[in-house]
mmCIF file of C-alpha atoms in Angstrom:
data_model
loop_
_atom_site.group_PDB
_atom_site.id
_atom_site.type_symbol
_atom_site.label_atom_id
_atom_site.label_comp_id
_atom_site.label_asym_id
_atom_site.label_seq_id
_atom_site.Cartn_x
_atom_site.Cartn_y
_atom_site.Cartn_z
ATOM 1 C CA UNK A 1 -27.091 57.482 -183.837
ATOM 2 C CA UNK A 2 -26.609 54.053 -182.391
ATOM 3 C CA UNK A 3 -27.672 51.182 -184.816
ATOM 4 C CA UNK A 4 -29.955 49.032 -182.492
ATOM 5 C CA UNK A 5 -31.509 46.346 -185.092
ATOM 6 C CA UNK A 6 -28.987 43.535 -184.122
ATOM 7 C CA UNK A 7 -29.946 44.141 -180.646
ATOM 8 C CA UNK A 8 -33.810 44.273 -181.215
ATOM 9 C CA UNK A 9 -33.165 40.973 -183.199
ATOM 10 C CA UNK A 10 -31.546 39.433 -180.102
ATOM 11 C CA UNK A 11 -34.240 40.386 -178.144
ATOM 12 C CA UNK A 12 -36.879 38.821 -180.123
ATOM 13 C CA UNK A 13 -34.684 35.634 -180.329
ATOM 14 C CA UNK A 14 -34.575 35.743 -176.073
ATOM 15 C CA UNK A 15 -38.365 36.610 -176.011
ATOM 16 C CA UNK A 16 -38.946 32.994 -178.169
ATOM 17 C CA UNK A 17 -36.783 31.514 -175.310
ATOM 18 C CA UNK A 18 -38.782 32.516 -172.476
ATOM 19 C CA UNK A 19 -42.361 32.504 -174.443
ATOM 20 C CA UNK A 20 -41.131 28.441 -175.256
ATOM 21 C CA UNK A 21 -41.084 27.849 -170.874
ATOM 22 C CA UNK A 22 -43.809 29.898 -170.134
ATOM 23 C CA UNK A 23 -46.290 28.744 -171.891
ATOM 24 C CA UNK A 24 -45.455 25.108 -171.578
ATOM 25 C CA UNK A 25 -46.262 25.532 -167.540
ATOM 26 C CA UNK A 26 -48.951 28.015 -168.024
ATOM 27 C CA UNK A 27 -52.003 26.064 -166.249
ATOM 28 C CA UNK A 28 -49.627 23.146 -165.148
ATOM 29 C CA UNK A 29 -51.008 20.704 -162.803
ATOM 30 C CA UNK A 30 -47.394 20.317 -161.326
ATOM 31 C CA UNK A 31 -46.703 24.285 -160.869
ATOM 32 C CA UNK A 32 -44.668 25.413 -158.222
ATOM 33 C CA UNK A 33 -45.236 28.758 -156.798
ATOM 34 C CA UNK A 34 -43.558 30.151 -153.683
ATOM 35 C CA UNK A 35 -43.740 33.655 -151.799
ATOM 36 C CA UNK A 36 -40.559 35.582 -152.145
ATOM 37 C CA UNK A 37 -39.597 37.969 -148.648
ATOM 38 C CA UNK A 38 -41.498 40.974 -150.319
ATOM 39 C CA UNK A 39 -44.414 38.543 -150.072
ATOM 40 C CA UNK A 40 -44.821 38.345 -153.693
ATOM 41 C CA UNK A 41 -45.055 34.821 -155.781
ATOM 42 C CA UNK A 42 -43.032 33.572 -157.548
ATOM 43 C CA UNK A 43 -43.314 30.262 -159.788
ATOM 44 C CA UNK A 44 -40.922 27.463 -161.445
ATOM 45 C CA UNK A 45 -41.599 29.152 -164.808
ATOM 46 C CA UNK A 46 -40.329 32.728 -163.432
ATOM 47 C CA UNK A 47 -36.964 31.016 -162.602
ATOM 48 C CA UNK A 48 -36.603 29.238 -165.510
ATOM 49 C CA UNK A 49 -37.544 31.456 -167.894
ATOM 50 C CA UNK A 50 -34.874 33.987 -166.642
ATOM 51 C CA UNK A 51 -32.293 31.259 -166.407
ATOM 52 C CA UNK A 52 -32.789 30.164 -170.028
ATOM 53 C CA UNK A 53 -32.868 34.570 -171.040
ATOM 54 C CA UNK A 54 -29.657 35.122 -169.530
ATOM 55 C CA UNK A 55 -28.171 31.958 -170.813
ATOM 56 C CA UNK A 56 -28.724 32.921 -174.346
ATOM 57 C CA UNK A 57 -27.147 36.211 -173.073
ATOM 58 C CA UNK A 58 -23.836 35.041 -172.046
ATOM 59 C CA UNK A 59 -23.163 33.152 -175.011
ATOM 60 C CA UNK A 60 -24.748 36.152 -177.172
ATOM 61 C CA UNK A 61 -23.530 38.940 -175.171
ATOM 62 C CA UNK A 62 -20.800 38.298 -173.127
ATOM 63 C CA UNK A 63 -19.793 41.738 -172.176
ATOM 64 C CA UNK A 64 -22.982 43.049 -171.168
ATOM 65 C CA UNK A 65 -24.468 42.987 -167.860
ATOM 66 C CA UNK A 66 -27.881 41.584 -166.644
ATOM 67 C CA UNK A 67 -30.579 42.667 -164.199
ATOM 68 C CA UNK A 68 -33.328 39.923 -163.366
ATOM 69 C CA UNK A 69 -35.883 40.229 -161.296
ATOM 70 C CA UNK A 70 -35.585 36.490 -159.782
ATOM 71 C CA UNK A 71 -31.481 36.278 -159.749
ATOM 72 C CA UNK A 72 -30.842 40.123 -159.683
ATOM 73 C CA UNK A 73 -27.423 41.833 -161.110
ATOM 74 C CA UNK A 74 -24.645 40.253 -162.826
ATOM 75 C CA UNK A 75 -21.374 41.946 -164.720
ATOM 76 C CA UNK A 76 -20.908 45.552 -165.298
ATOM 77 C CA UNK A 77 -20.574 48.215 -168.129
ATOM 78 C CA UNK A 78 -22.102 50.784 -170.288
ATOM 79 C CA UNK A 79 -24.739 48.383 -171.618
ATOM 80 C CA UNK A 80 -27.448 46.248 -169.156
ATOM 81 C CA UNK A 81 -30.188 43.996 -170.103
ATOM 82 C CA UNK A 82 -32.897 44.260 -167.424
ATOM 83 C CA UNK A 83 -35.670 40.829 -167.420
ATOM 84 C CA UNK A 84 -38.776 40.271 -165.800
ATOM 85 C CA UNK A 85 -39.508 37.079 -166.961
ATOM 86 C CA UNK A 86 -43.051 36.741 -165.988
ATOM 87 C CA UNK A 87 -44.551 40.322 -165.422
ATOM 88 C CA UNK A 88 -48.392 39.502 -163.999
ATOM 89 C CA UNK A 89 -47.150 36.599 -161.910
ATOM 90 C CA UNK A 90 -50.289 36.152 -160.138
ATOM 91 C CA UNK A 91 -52.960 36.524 -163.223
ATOM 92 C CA UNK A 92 -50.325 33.741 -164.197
ATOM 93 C CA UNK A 93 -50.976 31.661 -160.874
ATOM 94 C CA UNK A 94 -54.371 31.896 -161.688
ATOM 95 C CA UNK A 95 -54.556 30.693 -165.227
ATOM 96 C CA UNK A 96 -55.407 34.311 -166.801
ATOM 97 C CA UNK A 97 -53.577 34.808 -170.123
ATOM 98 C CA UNK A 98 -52.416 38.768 -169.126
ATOM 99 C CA UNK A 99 -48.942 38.074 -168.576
ATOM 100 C CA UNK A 100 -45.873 39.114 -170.538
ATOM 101 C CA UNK A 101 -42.282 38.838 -170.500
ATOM 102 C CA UNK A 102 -40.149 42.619 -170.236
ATOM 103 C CA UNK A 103 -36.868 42.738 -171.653
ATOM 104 C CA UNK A 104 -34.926 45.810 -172.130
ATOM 105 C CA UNK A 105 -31.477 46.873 -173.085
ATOM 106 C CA UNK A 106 -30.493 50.030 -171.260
ATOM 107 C CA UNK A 107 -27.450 52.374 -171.633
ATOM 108 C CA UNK A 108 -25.782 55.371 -170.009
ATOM 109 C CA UNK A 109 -26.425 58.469 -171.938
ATOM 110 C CA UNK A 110 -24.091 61.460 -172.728
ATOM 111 C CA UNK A 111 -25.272 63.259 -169.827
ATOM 112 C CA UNK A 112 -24.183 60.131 -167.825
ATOM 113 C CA UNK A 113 -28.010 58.498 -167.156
ATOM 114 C CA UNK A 114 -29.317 55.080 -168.247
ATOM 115 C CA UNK A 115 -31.752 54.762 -170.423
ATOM 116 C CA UNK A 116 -33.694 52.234 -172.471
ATOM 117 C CA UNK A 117 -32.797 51.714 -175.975
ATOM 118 C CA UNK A 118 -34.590 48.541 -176.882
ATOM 119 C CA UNK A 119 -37.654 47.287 -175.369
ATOM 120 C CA UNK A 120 -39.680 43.778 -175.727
ATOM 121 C CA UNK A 121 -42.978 42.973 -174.409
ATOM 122 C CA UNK A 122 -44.055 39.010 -174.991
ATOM 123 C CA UNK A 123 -47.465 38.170 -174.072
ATOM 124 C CA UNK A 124 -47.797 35.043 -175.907
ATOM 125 C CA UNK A 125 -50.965 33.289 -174.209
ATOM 126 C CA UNK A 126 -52.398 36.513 -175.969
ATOM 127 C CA UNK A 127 -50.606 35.840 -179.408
ATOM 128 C CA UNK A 128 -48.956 39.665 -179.036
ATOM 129 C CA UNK A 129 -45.948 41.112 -179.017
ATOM 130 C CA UNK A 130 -44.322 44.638 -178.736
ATOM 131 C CA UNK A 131 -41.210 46.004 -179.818
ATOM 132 C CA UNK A 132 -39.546 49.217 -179.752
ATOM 133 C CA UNK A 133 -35.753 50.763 -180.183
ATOM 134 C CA UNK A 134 -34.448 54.097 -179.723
ATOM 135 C CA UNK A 135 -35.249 56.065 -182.960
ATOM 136 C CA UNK A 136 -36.826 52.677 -184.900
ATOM 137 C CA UNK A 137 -39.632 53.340 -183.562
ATOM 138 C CA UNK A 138 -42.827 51.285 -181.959
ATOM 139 C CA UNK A 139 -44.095 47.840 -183.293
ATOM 140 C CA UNK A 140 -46.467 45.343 -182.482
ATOM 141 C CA UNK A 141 -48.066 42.097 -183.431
ATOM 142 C CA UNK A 142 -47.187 38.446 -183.908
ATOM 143 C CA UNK A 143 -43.761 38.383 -185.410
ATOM 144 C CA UNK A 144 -41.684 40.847 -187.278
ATOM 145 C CA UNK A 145 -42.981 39.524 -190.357
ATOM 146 C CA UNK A 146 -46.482 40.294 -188.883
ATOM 147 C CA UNK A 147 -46.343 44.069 -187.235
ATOM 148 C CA UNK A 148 -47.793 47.104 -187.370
ATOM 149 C CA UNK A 149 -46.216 50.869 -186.074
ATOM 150 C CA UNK A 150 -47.681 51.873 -183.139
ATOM 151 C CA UNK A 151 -48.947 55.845 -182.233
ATOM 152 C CA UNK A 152 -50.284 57.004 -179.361
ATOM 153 C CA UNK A 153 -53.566 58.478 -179.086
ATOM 154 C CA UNK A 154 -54.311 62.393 -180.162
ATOM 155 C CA UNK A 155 -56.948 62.678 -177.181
ATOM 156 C CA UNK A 156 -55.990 66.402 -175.617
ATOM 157 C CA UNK A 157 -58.722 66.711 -173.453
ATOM 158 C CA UNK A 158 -58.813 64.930 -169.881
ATOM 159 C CA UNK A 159 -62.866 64.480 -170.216
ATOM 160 C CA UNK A 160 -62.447 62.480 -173.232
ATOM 161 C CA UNK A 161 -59.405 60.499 -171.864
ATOM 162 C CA UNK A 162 -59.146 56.449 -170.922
ATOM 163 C CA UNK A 163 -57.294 55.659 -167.618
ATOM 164 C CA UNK A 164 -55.649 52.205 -167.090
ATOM 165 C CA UNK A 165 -54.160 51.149 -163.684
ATOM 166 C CA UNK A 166 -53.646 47.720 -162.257
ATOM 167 C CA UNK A 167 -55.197 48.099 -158.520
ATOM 168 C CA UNK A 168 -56.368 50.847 -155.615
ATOM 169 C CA UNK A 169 -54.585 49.334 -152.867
ATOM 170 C CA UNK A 170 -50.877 50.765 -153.818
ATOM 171 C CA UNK A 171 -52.240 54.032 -154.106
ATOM 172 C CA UNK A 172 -54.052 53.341 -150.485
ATOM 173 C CA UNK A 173 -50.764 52.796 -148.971
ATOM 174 C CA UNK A 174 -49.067 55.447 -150.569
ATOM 175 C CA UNK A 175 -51.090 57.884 -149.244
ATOM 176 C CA UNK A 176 -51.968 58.999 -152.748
ATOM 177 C CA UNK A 177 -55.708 57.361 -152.894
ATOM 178 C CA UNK A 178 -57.903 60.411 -153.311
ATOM 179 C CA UNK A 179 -55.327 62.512 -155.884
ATOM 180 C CA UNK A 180 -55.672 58.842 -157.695
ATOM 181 C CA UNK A 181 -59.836 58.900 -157.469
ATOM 182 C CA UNK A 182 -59.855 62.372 -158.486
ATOM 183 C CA UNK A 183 -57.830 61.668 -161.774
ATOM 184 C CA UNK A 184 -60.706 58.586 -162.326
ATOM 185 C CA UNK A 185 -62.902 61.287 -162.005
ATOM 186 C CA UNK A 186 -62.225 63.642 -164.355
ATOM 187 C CA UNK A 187 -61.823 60.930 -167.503
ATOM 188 C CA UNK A 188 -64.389 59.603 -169.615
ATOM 189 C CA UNK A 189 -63.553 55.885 -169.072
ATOM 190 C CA UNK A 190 -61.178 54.014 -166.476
ATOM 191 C CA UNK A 191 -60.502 49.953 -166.189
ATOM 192 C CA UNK A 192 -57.589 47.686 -164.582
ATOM 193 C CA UNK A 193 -56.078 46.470 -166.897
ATOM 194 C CA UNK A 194 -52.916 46.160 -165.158
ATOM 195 C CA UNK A 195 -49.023 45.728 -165.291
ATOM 196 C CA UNK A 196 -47.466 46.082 -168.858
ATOM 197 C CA UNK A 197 -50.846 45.736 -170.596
ATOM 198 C CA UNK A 198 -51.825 49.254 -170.098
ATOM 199 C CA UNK A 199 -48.262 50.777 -171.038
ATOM 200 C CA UNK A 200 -48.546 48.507 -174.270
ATOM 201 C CA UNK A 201 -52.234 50.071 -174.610
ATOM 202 C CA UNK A 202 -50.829 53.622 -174.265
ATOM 203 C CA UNK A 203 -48.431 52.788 -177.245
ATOM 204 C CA UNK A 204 -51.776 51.727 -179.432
ATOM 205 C CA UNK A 205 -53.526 54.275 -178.894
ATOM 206 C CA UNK A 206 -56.470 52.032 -176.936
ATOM 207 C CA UNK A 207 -55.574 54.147 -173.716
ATOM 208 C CA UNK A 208 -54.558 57.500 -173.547
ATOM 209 C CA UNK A 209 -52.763 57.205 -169.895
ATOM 210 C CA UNK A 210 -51.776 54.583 -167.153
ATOM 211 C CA UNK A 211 -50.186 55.267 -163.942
ATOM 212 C CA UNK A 212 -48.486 52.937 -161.280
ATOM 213 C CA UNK A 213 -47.411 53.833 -157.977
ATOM 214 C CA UNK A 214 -44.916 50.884 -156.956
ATOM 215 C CA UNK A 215 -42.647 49.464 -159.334
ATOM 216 C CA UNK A 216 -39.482 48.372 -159.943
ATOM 217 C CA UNK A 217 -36.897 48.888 -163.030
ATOM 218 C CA UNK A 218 -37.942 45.973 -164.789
ATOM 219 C CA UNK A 219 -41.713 46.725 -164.463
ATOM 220 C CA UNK A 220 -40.917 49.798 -166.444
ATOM 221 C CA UNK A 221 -37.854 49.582 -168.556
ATOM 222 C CA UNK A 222 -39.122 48.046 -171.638
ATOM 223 C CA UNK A 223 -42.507 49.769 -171.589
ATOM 224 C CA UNK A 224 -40.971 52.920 -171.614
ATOM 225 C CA UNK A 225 -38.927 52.890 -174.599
ATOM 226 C CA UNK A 226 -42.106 51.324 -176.152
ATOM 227 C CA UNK A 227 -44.808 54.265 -175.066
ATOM 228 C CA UNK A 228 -41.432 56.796 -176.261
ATOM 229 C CA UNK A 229 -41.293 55.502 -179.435
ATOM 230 C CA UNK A 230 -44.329 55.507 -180.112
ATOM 231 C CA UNK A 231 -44.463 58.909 -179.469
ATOM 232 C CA UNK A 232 -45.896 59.506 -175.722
ATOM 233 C CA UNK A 233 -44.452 60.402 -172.659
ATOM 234 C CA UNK A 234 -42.995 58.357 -169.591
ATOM 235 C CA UNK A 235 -42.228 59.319 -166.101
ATOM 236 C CA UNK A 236 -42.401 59.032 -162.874
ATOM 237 C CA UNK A 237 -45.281 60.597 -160.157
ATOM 238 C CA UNK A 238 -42.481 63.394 -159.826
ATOM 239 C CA UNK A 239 -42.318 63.920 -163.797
ATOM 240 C CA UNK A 240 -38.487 62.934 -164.115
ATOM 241 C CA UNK A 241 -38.543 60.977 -167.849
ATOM 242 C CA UNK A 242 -37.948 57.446 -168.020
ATOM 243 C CA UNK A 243 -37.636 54.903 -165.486
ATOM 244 C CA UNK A 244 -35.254 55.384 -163.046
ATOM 245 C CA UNK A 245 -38.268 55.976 -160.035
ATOM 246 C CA UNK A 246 -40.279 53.469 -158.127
ATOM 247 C CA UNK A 247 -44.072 54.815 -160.111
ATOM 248 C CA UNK A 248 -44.601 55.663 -163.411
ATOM 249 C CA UNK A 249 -47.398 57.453 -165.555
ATOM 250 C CA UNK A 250 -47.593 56.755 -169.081
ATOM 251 C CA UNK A 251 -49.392 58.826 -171.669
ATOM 252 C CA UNK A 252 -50.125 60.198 -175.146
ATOM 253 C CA UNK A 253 -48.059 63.109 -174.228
ATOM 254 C CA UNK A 254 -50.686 65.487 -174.759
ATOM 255 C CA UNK A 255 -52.666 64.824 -171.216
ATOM 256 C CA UNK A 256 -49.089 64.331 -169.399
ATOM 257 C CA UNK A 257 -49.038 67.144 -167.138
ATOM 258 C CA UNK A 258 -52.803 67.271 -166.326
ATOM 259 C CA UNK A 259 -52.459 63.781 -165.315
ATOM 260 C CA UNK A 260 -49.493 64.304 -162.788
ATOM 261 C CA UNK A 261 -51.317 67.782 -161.710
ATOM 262 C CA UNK A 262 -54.210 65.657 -160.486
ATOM 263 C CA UNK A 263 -52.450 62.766 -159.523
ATOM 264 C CA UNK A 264 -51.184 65.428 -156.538
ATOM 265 C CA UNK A 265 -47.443 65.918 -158.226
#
């Protein structure tokens, strides 16, 4: 197996990076926020956190390509780091401290499909982090000196389960609303927490499943290999591992294929 600790060093070293931008202009007077063409925002700090990440990259690793959310794809090969560099751009906007920046390493598998093998999940207005890499397992906490493994829940029945999701108008437009209601239904206890928080709470153990129904790869990439590791499941709606879709549903493995039964899969 692959020895991923230099690379899950590196990726704590480009987490410090972006953590030392964005929270400098977190609740900045002088913040400059602008709505991309998918009508999203997008502020000064998103740029230049992702600016600094994949300079530290190209001196770092050269050879490797890099997928941003704010400056998309650049290089090729086997290896690809994907960055969102503020995921929860508009609790950011706001002034709400639920924001983190994603940053995975993927590569292509023997069968031929990319995958995640080192994930990184900065929130630091929260003072957390969380760290995974393919067969190192799940961490989290405020520095490696400071972590603890995480493990998934060992709730098996839906009735007893917690549901996090970030909002019902993407499962409105989707056409998917009442399959969504009806999974709300069925578990004990449901709240929005939202973007990577609830994939990070699947990998405690706080929430046993979370479910999205638009993303994109660097929404998903580095809280996948985090909920894997620490041993649940991640797919998309249709069930295929990892996450190559545009949804996802995250879990403690055990209520997987309820959820995506209900959820109208």
């Amino acid at each position: 197996m692959a020895d991923y600790h230099d690379d899950l060093r590196l990726a704590h070293v480009l987490a410090d990076s972006a953590d030392s931008v964005t929270l400098e202009r977190f609740r900045a007077l002088d913040l400059k926020v602008e709505t991309k063409p998918d009508l999203t925002p997008v502020s000064d700090a998103d740029k230049a956190a992702e600016e600094l990440v994949r300079s530290v990259l190209q001196r770092a690793r050269p050879r490797d390509a890099v997928l941003g959310e704010e400056f998309g794809l650049q290089g090729s090969g086997p290896r690809r780091w994907v960055i969102d560099p503020i995921d929860g751009t508009k609790n950011y906007i706001r002034g709400v401290p639920v924001w983190a920046t994603l940053i995975a390493l993927l590569e292509d598998g023997p069968d031929g499909v990319e995958r995640p093998v080192v994930g990184m999940v900065s929130a630091p207005a929260l003072q957390r982090r969380w760290w995974a890499a393919k067969g190192l397992g799940a961490f989290g906490g405020r520095s490696l000196a400071k972590a603890s493994r995480l493990h998934v829940s060992g709730v098996s029945r839906i009735e007893d389960a917690s549901f996090s999701y970030s909002s019902l108008t993407g499962w409105e437009e989707r056409g998917r609303l009442d399959p969504f209601l009806d999974l709300t239904r069925a578990c004990w206890r449901t709240r929005a927490y939202g973007d990577f928080w609830s994939y990070m709470m699947v990998a405690e153990g706080a929430v046993d499943i979370a479910a999205e129904p638009e993303l994109s790869l660097w929404d998903m990439a580095a809280n996948c290999i985090i909920v894997e590791e620490a041993g649940g499941r991640f797919t998309g709606l249709d069930g295929v591992p990892g996450p190559g879709g545009a949804d996802a549903v995250a879990s403690n493995g055990l209520l997987h294929e309820e959820a995506l039964r209900r959820l109208g899969v």
